[in-house]
GROMACS .gro file of C-alpha atoms in nm:
model
  463
    1MET     CA    1   8.543  10.792   5.907
    2THR     CA    2   8.522  11.193   5.992
    3LEU     CA    3   8.697  11.391   6.136
    4ALA     CA    4   8.451  11.415   6.459
    5GLU     CA    5   8.504  10.980   6.434
    6LEU     CA    6   8.873  11.007   6.485
    7ILE     CA    7   8.904  11.268   6.745
    8ALA     CA    8   8.598  11.046   6.965
    9GLN     CA    9   8.839  10.734   6.883
   10ALA     CA   10   9.162  10.885   6.970
   11ARG     CA   11   8.998  10.979   7.315
   12THR     CA   12   8.934  10.691   7.408
   13ALA     CA   13   9.271  10.549   7.323
   14LEU     CA   14   9.416  10.831   7.549
   15GLY     CA   15   9.189  10.701   7.841
   16THR     CA   16   9.333  10.322   7.777
   17ALA     CA   17   9.686  10.439   7.803
   18ILE     CA   18   9.625  10.611   8.056
   19THR     CA   19   9.486  10.348   8.268
   20THR     CA   20   9.752  10.118   8.193
   21ARG     CA   21  10.028  10.436   8.291
   22GLN     CA   22   9.803  10.333   8.591
   23GLN     CA   23   9.829   9.974   8.590
   24GLU     CA   24  10.211   9.920   8.542
   25GLN     CA   25  10.272  10.236   8.800
   26ASP     CA   26  10.062  10.043   9.109
   27ALA     CA   27  10.253   9.747   9.024
   28LEU     CA   28  10.556   9.956   9.061
   29VAL     CA   29  10.445  10.081   9.418
   30ALA     CA   30  10.346   9.679   9.498
   31LEU     CA   31  10.690   9.558   9.381
   32ARG     CA   32  10.893   9.785   9.578
   33SER     CA   33  10.729   9.661   9.865
   34ASP     CA   34  10.804   9.354   9.841
   35GLU     CA   35  11.070   9.237  10.108
   36ASN     CA   36  11.204   8.963   9.815
   37LEU     CA   37  11.248   9.219   9.538
   38THR     CA   38  11.536   9.237   9.352
   39GLU     CA   39  11.666   9.514   9.168
   40GLU     CA   40  11.642   9.381   8.828
   41ALA     CA   41  11.291   9.304   8.844
   42VAL     CA   42  11.288   9.700   8.965
   43THR     CA   43  11.406   9.801   8.644
   44ALA     CA   44  11.194   9.591   8.421
   45GLN     CA   45  10.896   9.731   8.581
   46VAL     CA   46  11.017  10.069   8.575
   47ALA     CA   47  11.086  10.020   8.170
   48ARG     CA   48  10.736   9.886   8.144
   49ARG     CA   49  10.588  10.174   8.314
   50ASP     CA   50  10.827  10.448   8.070
   51THR     CA   51  10.703  10.254   7.800
   52ALA     CA   52  10.316  10.331   7.901
   53ASP     CA   53  10.419  10.704   7.990
   54ALA     CA   54  10.527  10.691   7.649
   55GLU     CA   55  10.227  10.604   7.501
   56VAL     CA   56   9.972  10.822   7.659
   57THR     CA   57  10.208  11.120   7.533
   58ARG     CA   58  10.204  10.966   7.165
   59ARG     CA   59   9.841  10.970   7.256
   60GLN     CA   60   9.813  11.281   7.383
   61GLU     CA   61   9.992  11.410   7.130
   62ALA     CA   62   9.755  11.240   6.829
   63LEU     CA   63   9.420  11.415   7.023
   64ALA     CA   64   9.562  11.771   7.055
   65GLU     CA   65   9.648  11.786   6.651
   66LEU     CA   66   9.342  11.636   6.568
   67GLU     CA   67   9.186  11.862   6.789
   68ALA     CA   68   9.369  12.127   6.601
   69GLU     CA   69   9.294  12.062   6.288
   70GLN     CA   70   8.868  12.042   6.417
   71VAL     CA   71   8.968  12.380   6.507
   72ARG     CA   72   9.083  12.480   6.161
   73GLU     CA   73   8.804  12.355   6.024
   74ASP     CA   74   8.576  12.520   6.175
   75GLU     CA   75   8.726  12.816   6.150
   76LEU     CA   76   8.759  12.794   5.729
   77ALA     CA   77   8.382  12.737   5.771
   78ALA     CA   78   8.283  13.007   5.948
   79LEU     CA   79   8.504  13.233   5.703
   80GLN     CA   80   8.390  13.070   5.397
   81ALA     CA   81   7.986  13.144   5.546
   82ARG     CA   82   8.144  13.541   5.589
   83THR     CA   83   8.287  13.548   5.250
   84THR     CA   84   8.068  13.432   5.020
   85PRO     CA   85   7.873  13.665   4.760
   86ALA     CA   86   7.524  13.692   4.858
   87ALA     CA   87   7.408  13.674   4.439
   88ASN     CA   88   7.635  13.356   4.455
   89ARG     CA   89   7.527  13.196   4.783
   90ALA     CA   90   7.318  12.890   4.800
   91PRO     CA   91   6.947  12.929   4.976
   92ALA     CA   92   6.909  12.855   5.290
   93TYR     CA   93   6.862  12.521   5.367
   94ASP     CA   94   6.478  12.548   5.508
   95GLN     CA   95   6.392  12.787   5.262
   96VAL     CA   96   6.430  12.471   4.928
   97HIS     CA   97   6.207  12.174   4.881
   98ARG     CA   98   6.461  11.894   4.887
   99VAL     CA   99   6.377  11.534   4.883
  100GLY     CA  100   6.692  11.302   5.021
  101GLN     CA  101   6.793  11.072   5.307
  102GLU     CA  102   7.015  11.178   5.627
  103GLU     CA  103   7.293  10.929   5.740
  104ARG     CA  104   7.207  10.633   5.971
  105THR     CA  105   7.364  10.679   6.346
  106TYR     CA  106   7.473  10.360   6.298
  107ARG     CA  107   7.567  10.223   5.934
  108PRO     CA  108   7.737   9.874   5.930
  109ASP     CA  109   7.949   9.978   5.597
  110GLN     CA  110   8.083  10.185   5.844
  111ASP     CA  111   8.078   9.995   6.216
  112ARG     CA  112   8.014   9.617   6.080
  113ARG     CA  113   7.976   9.427   6.401
  114GLY     CA  114   7.794   9.716   6.544
  115ARG     CA  115   8.081   9.778   6.805
  116GLN     CA  116   7.990  10.170   6.868
  117PHE     CA  117   7.598  10.053   6.910
  118GLU     CA  118   7.742   9.830   7.168
  119ARG     CA  119   7.978  10.075   7.309
  120ASP     CA  120   7.678  10.322   7.325
  121VAL     CA  121   7.496  10.065   7.501
  122VAL     CA  122   7.716   9.997   7.807
  123ALA     CA  123   7.790  10.377   7.842
  124ALA     CA  124   7.457  10.496   7.872
  125THR     CA  125   7.392  10.276   8.108
  126LEU     CA  126   7.664  10.214   8.318
  127GLY     CA  127   7.737  10.590   8.302
  128ASP     CA  128   7.652  10.968   8.242
  129ASP     CA  129   7.754  10.932   7.846
  130TYR     CA  130   7.537  11.221   7.696
  131ALA     CA  131   7.645  11.169   7.403
  132ALA     CA  132   7.579  10.813   7.378
  133ARG     CA  133   7.257  10.836   7.470
  134GLU     CA  134   7.191  11.092   7.209
  135ARG     CA  135   7.299  10.891   6.952
  136LEU     CA  136   7.068  10.579   7.107
  137ALA     CA  137   6.802  10.795   7.096
  138ARG     CA  138   6.853  10.950   6.769
  139HIS     CA  139   6.893  10.559   6.656
  140MET     CA  140   6.559  10.468   6.822
  141ALA     CA  141   6.374  10.760   6.644
  142GLU     CA  142   6.527  10.635   6.297
  143GLU     CA  143   6.365  10.308   6.338
  144HIS     CA  144   6.028  10.443   6.418
  145VAL     CA  145   6.064  10.566   6.081
  146GLU     CA  146   6.168  10.310   5.914
  147ARG     CA  147   6.026  10.003   6.112
  148GLY     CA  148   5.781  10.158   6.269
  149ASN     CA  149   5.537   9.886   6.150
  150GLU     CA  150   5.752   9.613   6.274
  151LEU     CA  151   5.825   9.797   6.645
  152GLU     CA  152   5.440   9.816   6.660
  153ARG     CA  153   5.396   9.437   6.687
  154ALA     CA  154   5.356   9.309   6.994
  155ALA     CA  155   5.678   9.090   7.019
  156GLY     CA  156   5.816   9.050   7.338
  157THR     CA  157   6.213   9.092   7.442
  158GLY     CA  158   6.211   8.701   7.425
  159ALA     CA  159   6.140   8.743   7.048
  160PHE     CA  160   6.494   8.907   7.019
  161ALA     CA  161   6.765   8.725   7.257
  162GLY     CA  162   7.036   8.835   7.052
  163LEU     CA  163   6.968   9.190   7.022
  164VAL     CA  164   6.837   9.286   7.397
  165VAL     CA  165   7.106   9.350   7.601
  166PRO     CA  166   7.130   9.243   7.964
  167GLN     CA  167   7.171   9.480   8.248
  168TYR     CA  168   7.363   9.375   8.546
  169LEU     CA  169   7.265   9.559   8.815
  170THR     CA  170   7.626   9.563   8.984
  171ASP     CA  171   7.571   9.828   9.267
  172LEU     CA  172   7.334   9.548   9.418
  173TYR     CA  173   7.551   9.216   9.381
  174ALA     CA  174   7.454   8.978   9.662
  175PRO     CA  175   7.836   8.919   9.844
  176ALA     CA  176   7.865   8.603   9.993
  177ALA     CA  177   7.729   8.601  10.390
  178ALA     CA  178   8.008   8.575  10.614
  179ALA     CA  179   8.038   8.527  11.021
  180LYS     CA  180   8.307   8.816  11.071
  181ARG     CA  181   8.411   8.948  11.334
  182PRO     CA  182   8.171   9.012  11.656
  183PHE     CA  183   8.387   8.855  11.946
  184ALA     CA  184   8.710   8.988  11.835
  185ASP     CA  185   8.559   9.320  11.787
  186ALA     CA  186   8.405   9.321  12.138
  187ILE     CA  187   8.738   9.189  12.314
  188ARG     CA  188   9.062   9.386  12.480
  189LYS     CA  189   9.234   9.525  12.153
  190HIS     CA  190   9.627   9.644  12.140
  191ASP     CA  191   9.840   9.712  11.888
  192LEU     CA  192  10.067   9.462  11.828
  193PRO     CA  193  10.492   9.520  11.806
  194ALA     CA  194  10.632   9.580  11.487
  195GLN     CA  195  10.877   9.335  11.554
  196GLY     CA  196  10.900   8.970  11.669
  197MET     CA  197  10.671   8.632  11.589
  198THR     CA  198  10.624   8.557  11.946
  199VAL     CA  199  10.414   8.810  12.236
  200ASN     CA  200  10.581   8.730  12.568
  201LEU     CA  201  10.381   8.837  12.877
  202SER     CA  202  10.512   8.828  13.295
  203ARG     CA  203  10.252   8.633  13.500
  204ILE     CA  204  10.299   8.656  13.872
  205THR     CA  205  10.250   8.269  13.964
  206THR     CA  206  10.377   8.284  14.341
  207ALA     CA  207  10.243   8.653  14.539
  208THR     CA  208  10.429   8.777  14.806
  209SER     CA  209  10.283   8.749  15.157
  210THR     CA  210  10.157   8.924  15.476
  211ALA     CA  211  10.050   8.737  15.838
  212ILE     CA  212   9.982   8.902  16.177
  213GLN     CA  213  10.290   8.927  16.337
  214THR     CA  214  10.370   8.779  16.712
  215GLU     CA  215  10.564   9.028  16.840
  216ASN     CA  216  10.991   9.026  16.843
  217ALA     CA  217  10.908   8.713  16.542
  218GLY     CA  218  11.008   8.705  16.217
  219VAL     CA  219  10.780   8.856  15.952
  220SER     CA  220  10.614   8.694  15.712
  221GLU     CA  221  10.810   8.685  15.409
  222THR     CA  222  10.752   8.469  14.997
  223ASP     CA  223  10.969   8.517  14.744
  224ILE     CA  224  10.766   8.653  14.432
  225ASP     CA  225  10.760   8.451  14.117
  226ASP     CA  226  10.685   8.467  13.773
  227THR     CA  227  10.566   8.259  13.495
  228LEU     CA  228  10.650   8.387  13.122
  229LEU     CA  229  10.327   8.361  12.933
  230THR     CA  230  10.425   8.319  12.503
  231PHE     CA  231  10.187   8.363  12.219
  232ASN     CA  232  10.273   8.306  11.905
  233VAL     CA  233  10.187   8.596  11.633
  234GLN     CA  234  10.023   8.397  11.321
  235THR     CA  235   9.944   8.497  10.961
  236ASN     CA  236   9.588   8.493  10.876
  237ALA     CA  237   9.644   8.563  10.444
  238GLY     CA  238   9.406   8.442  10.138
  239GLN     CA  239   9.498   8.529   9.744
  240GLN     CA  240   9.307   8.526   9.433
  241THR     CA  241   9.418   8.539   9.082
  242LEU     CA  242   9.198   8.722   8.850
  243SER     CA  243   9.227   8.742   8.450
  244ARG     CA  244   9.331   9.033   8.337
  245GLN     CA  245   9.020   9.040   8.121
  246ALA     CA  246   8.781   9.033   8.415
  247ILE     CA  247   8.981   9.329   8.539
  248GLU     CA  248   8.973   9.585   8.236
  249ARG     CA  249   8.673   9.420   8.065
  250GLY     CA  250   8.404   9.326   8.369
  251ALA     CA  251   8.261   9.596   8.602
  252GLY     CA  252   8.348   9.652   8.961
  253VAL     CA  253   8.510   9.289   8.982
  254GLU     CA  254   8.811   9.371   9.179
  255PRO     CA  255   8.660   9.574   9.411
  256VAL     CA  256   8.375   9.333   9.460
  257VAL     CA  257   8.659   9.031   9.543
  258LEU     CA  258   8.889   9.253   9.737
  259ASP     CA  259   8.549   9.290   9.953
  260ASP     CA  260   8.507   8.931   9.945
  261LEU     CA  261   8.881   8.840  10.074
  262PHE     CA  262   8.833   9.083  10.345
  263ARG     CA  263   8.498   8.931  10.505
  264ARG     CA  264   8.672   8.596  10.512
  265TYR     CA  265   9.027   8.762  10.644
  266ALA     CA  266   8.756   8.914  10.951
  267THR     CA  267   8.563   8.541  11.006
  268THR     CA  268   8.893   8.371  11.004
  269LEU     CA  269   9.060   8.562  11.261
  270ASP     CA  270   8.749   8.591  11.515
  271ASN     CA  271   8.739   8.198  11.448
  272THR     CA  272   9.047   8.173  11.531
  273LEU     CA  273   9.004   8.339  11.855
  274ILE     CA  274   8.670   8.089  11.927
  275ASN     CA  275   8.815   7.760  11.813
  276GLN     CA  276   9.175   7.712  11.753
  277ALA     CA  277   9.338   7.426  11.929
  278THR     CA  278   9.461   7.431  12.248
  279ASN     CA  279   9.447   7.847  12.279
  280GLY     CA  280   9.061   7.914  12.116
  281LEU     CA  281   8.806   8.012  12.383
  282THR     CA  282   8.628   7.704  12.370
  283ASN     CA  283   8.961   7.533  12.480
  284VAL     CA  284   9.106   7.700  12.764
  285ALA     CA  285   8.706   7.795  12.905
  286THR     CA  286   8.631   7.620  13.279
  287THR     CA  287   8.301   7.400  13.138
  288VAL     CA  288   7.944   7.503  13.313
  289ALA     CA  289   7.810   7.203  13.257
  290TYR     CA  290   7.407   7.221  13.157
  291THR     CA  291   7.262   6.848  13.110
  292ASP     CA  292   6.889   6.773  13.036
  293GLY     CA  293   6.680   6.644  12.748
  294THR     CA  294   6.413   6.884  12.805
  295PRO     CA  295   6.625   7.238  12.801
  296THR     CA  296   6.432   7.511  12.947
  297MET     CA  297   6.512   7.874  12.983
  298ALA     CA  298   6.448   7.866  13.371
  299GLU     CA  299   6.681   7.594  13.393
  300LEU     CA  300   6.917   7.768  13.143
  301TYR     CA  301   6.954   8.103  13.324
  302PRO     CA  302   7.100   7.981  13.692
  303LYS     CA  303   7.371   7.835  13.485
  304ILE     CA  304   7.493   8.197  13.379
  305PHE     CA  305   7.527   8.310  13.717
  306GLU     CA  306   7.735   8.014  13.766
  307GLY     CA  307   7.945   8.122  13.453
  308LEU     CA  308   7.938   8.498  13.624
  309SER     CA  309   8.075   8.402  13.948
  310GLY     CA  310   8.347   8.176  13.862
  311VAL     CA  311   8.468   8.451  13.598
  312GLU     CA  312   8.473   8.681  13.893
  313ALA     CA  313   8.596   8.427  14.146
  314ALA     CA  314   8.893   8.405  13.921
  315LEU     CA  315   8.969   8.736  13.922
  316LEU     CA  316   8.914   8.899  14.252
  317ASP     CA  317   9.021   9.248  14.243
  318GLN     CA  318   9.154   9.182  13.911
  319ALA     CA  319   8.777   9.221  13.744
  320SER     CA  320   8.651   9.483  13.553
  321GLY     CA  321   8.297   9.408  13.547
  322GLU     CA  322   8.227   9.434  13.170
  323ASN     CA  323   8.139   9.075  13.146
  324ILE     CA  324   7.988   8.997  12.782
  325ALA     CA  325   7.804   8.655  12.711
  326VAL     CA  326   7.885   8.527  12.397
  327MET     CA  327   7.624   8.265  12.211
  328HIS     CA  328   7.533   8.185  11.867
  329SER     CA  329   7.229   8.351  11.715
  330ARG     CA  330   7.038   8.004  11.722
  331ARG     CA  331   7.094   8.081  12.067
  332TRP     CA  332   6.970   8.421  12.148
  333PHE     CA  333   6.665   8.387  11.962
  334TRP     CA  334   6.558   8.090  12.124
  335MET     CA  335   6.620   8.327  12.460
  336GLN     CA  336   6.367   8.539  12.336
  337ASN     CA  337   6.120   8.324  12.269
  338ILE     CA  338   6.057   8.213  12.625
  339LEU     CA  339   5.749   8.309  12.817
  340GLY     CA  340   5.703   8.263  13.143
  341SER     CA  341   5.530   8.385  13.470
  342THR     CA  342   5.822   8.396  13.733
  343TRP     CA  343   6.060   8.673  13.786
  344PRO     CA  344   6.414   8.735  13.956
  345LEU     CA  345   6.377   8.773  14.339
  346ILE     CA  346   6.671   9.092  14.294
  347SER     CA  347   6.593   9.358  14.049
  348GLN     CA  348   6.860   9.448  13.831
  349PRO     CA  349   6.957   9.806  13.694
  350GLY     CA  350   6.774   9.892  13.370
  351ILE     CA  351   6.577   9.580  13.353
  352ALA     CA  352   6.221   9.549  13.472
  353ALA     CA  353   6.178   9.242  13.698
  354GLN     CA  354   5.894   9.095  13.400
  355MET     CA  355   6.135   9.080  13.154
  356SER     CA  356   6.376   8.809  13.091
  357GLY     CA  357   6.609   9.064  12.931
  358THR     CA  358   6.632   9.318  12.624
  359ASN     CA  359   6.699   9.312  12.326
  360LEU     CA  360   6.856   9.587  12.143
  361GLY     CA  361   6.710   9.562  11.791
  362THR     CA  362   7.048   9.584  11.631
  363ALA     CA  363   7.181   9.411  11.297
  364TYR     CA  364   7.417   9.101  11.309
  365GLY     CA  365   7.773   9.238  11.432
  366SER     CA  366   7.693   9.545  11.550
  367GLY     CA  367   7.815   9.481  11.822
  368VAL     CA  368   7.547   9.412  12.170
  369ARG     CA  369   7.272   9.322  12.075
  370GLY     CA  370   7.058   9.293  12.394
  371THR     CA  371   7.120   9.241  12.758
  372LEU     CA  372   7.038   8.901  12.996
  373PRO     CA  373   6.835   8.988  13.252
  374ASN     CA  374   7.112   9.027  13.524
  375GLY     CA  375   7.246   9.306  13.310
  376THR     CA  376   7.534   9.103  13.105
  377PRO     CA  377   7.557   9.189  12.767
  378VAL     CA  378   7.493   8.980  12.478
  379ILE     CA  379   7.723   8.948  12.208
  380VAL     CA  380   7.596   8.690  11.927
  381ASP     CA  381   7.823   8.523  11.720
  382ASN     CA  382   7.796   8.238  11.459
  383ASN     CA  383   8.124   8.168  11.454
  384ILE     CA  384   8.048   7.963  11.729
  385ALA     CA  385   7.987   7.594  11.645
  386THR     CA  386   7.690   7.384  11.655
  387ASN     CA  387   7.776   7.051  11.608
  388LEU     CA  388   7.929   6.998  11.927
  389GLY     CA  389   7.830   6.702  12.222
  390ALA     CA  390   7.807   6.355  12.140
  391GLY     CA  391   7.511   6.390  11.889
  392THR     CA  392   7.722   6.667  11.702
  393ASN     CA  393   7.422   6.936  11.774
  394GLU     CA  394   7.522   7.127  12.055
  395ASP     CA  395   7.582   7.493  12.113
  396GLU     CA  396   7.825   7.636  12.360
  397ILE     CA  397   7.778   8.038  12.552
  398TYR     CA  398   8.044   8.161  12.677
  399LEU     CA  399   8.142   8.393  12.975
  400VAL     CA  400   8.425   8.636  13.005
  401ASP     CA  401   8.566   8.984  13.154
  402ARG     CA  402   8.610   9.125  12.785
  403ASN     CA  403   8.906   9.313  12.932
  404GLU     CA  404   9.021   8.989  12.982
  405CYS     CA  405   9.010   8.826  12.654
  406HIS     CA  406   9.350   8.982  12.434
  407LEU     CA  407   9.378   9.083  12.099
  408TRP     CA  408   9.720   9.237  11.919
  409GLU     CA  409   9.654   9.340  11.593
  410ASP     CA  410   9.893   9.537  11.319
  411PRO     CA  411   9.714   9.839  11.272
  412SER     CA  412   9.704   9.839  10.925
  413ALA     CA  413   9.585   9.527  10.836
  414PRO     CA  414   9.469   9.348  10.657
  415MET     CA  415   9.695   9.469  10.406
  416TYR     CA  416   9.639   9.460  10.027
  417ILE     CA  417   9.930   9.310   9.755
  418ARG     CA  418   9.866   9.359   9.409
  419ALA     CA  419  10.061   9.168   9.182
  420GLU     CA  420  10.105   9.142   8.829
  421GLN     CA  421  10.453   9.032   8.748
  422THR     CA  422  10.416   8.668   8.876
  423LYS     CA  423  10.143   8.612   8.656
  424ALA     CA  424  10.193   8.791   8.349
  425ALA     CA  425  10.249   8.501   8.141
  426SER     CA  426   9.878   8.399   8.172
  427LEU     CA  427   9.789   8.800   8.157
  428GLY     CA  428   9.681   8.750   8.527
  429VAL     CA  429   9.664   8.960   8.820
  430LEU     CA  430   9.729   8.847   9.202
  431MET     CA  431   9.545   8.963   9.460
  432VAL     CA  432   9.696   8.887   9.846
  433VAL     CA  433   9.504   8.977  10.169
  434TYR     CA  434   9.723   8.897  10.491
  435GLY     CA  435   9.768   9.084  10.846
  436TYR     CA  436   9.939   8.918  11.147
  437PHE     CA  437   9.782   8.902  11.479
  438ALA     CA  438   9.810   8.721  11.891
  439TYR     CA  439   9.610   8.650  12.136
  440THR     CA  440   9.521   8.496  12.410
  441HIS     CA  441   9.241   8.455  12.675
  442VAL     CA  442   9.453   8.318  12.941
  443ARG     CA  443   9.620   8.600  13.150
  444TYR     CA  444   9.404   8.519  13.430
  445ALA     CA  445   9.250   8.159  13.391
  446GLN     CA  446   8.884   8.286  13.395
  447ALA     CA  447   8.689   8.233  13.090
  448ARG     CA  448   8.342   7.997  13.168
  449LYS     CA  449   8.127   7.807  12.932
  450ILE     CA  450   7.777   7.654  12.936
  451ALA     CA  451   7.808   7.346  12.740
  452GLY     CA  452   7.610   7.018  12.735
  453THR     CA  453   7.303   6.852  12.621
  454GLY     CA  454   7.089   7.137  12.751
  455LEU     CA  455   7.236   7.320  12.423
  456VAL     CA  456   7.102   7.119  12.163
  457THR     CA  457   6.932   7.263  11.881
  458PRO     CA  458   6.649   7.482  12.009
  459THR     CA  459   6.292   7.400  11.918
  460PHE     CA  460   6.126   7.715  11.969
  461THR     CA  461   5.797   7.672  12.172
  462GLY     CA  462   5.736   7.976  12.407
  463SER     CA  463   5.908   7.744  12.693
   0.00000   0.00000   0.00000
């Protein structure tokens, strides 16, 4: 093995040592954030980190020694070229005829298993390793010289299944689709208090009173009273154990898994706000029944007004006017497919009388998708169930004042723990994503939902 190859090998070893040291440091930071940590565990992890540190230093010194040796060899070669007498100096390489053969780039006697070739293929494909690309190009030129007639044959890649290296387009990986959190992002958000597992609110349930006084009679008086509303702080969490081999020898495995955990976290949060037993939106909203065997938009539209009327009647002066309609994507597209020849008698701001609403042309999960004919913004959320009703084929439309649907979230959520100690015996790395939240839709009983057989699986007929 040449000195240059030894230097390249030493650089690779140093890079590996640095990566290992960083992983041990990350594990130490994660361990210190664990509420259940012990002094012995921290001491043991510090020792592992220090051992990795020492290995980095050793590899660094070995590389420096080899590089210094290479510098000295280069100096001696230059010195020899200057001091050799002209009479004894050999003719220049390009001034004599020679018959010989240069060494191949990849030699089986030096690398029997072809590991250098494999490393160069990966490095040239996934990064900007120009040295690897140069070696591969030189190898192909050598192949054309020695086996050109074989390479010219019309054999496809299928004839060399063991030699054609598969390419994985890691930047175009297909993540698992998720409904995520359109409704949660549309409602009123608050920072979750730093401590406690409940959120308490006072709601005035008996108001004061006034009345027309009869002269010299007593003034109206009613004792004010409140009821304490208590909402539980819930924990949303998920985990995944990865083998160290997958992380260290895969391409982008850890970020892909972490991204999927975050997507599941968002979906679970939003699904809880809508569908959770007792407190979810579907269970606290007052029903506006729409029962019809042949549903049409003309029949559904008045139900929307009935629901919005109920929202405002419940809130009175507490209504913000920022009402939203939340529906499944199948319902939103069904409403868009409707054609008609009648229009509202009262026009709405920004919407032409001939239109049954507007579509803003935005993507799923990006906020308001459009507006209904009366100007109510539409949030499309596919966490809404589509298996409701006696036929298990109905969905629901929710009508709420967005400022009276409250969500408390930890500002740092979701949080991430990367722990190596618990799975060390099996070379596993545990990844945990978690966060705390609380919510309520019942500070005022204002939410309405349109439900019934009129919201069965839609058919797209234009009517």
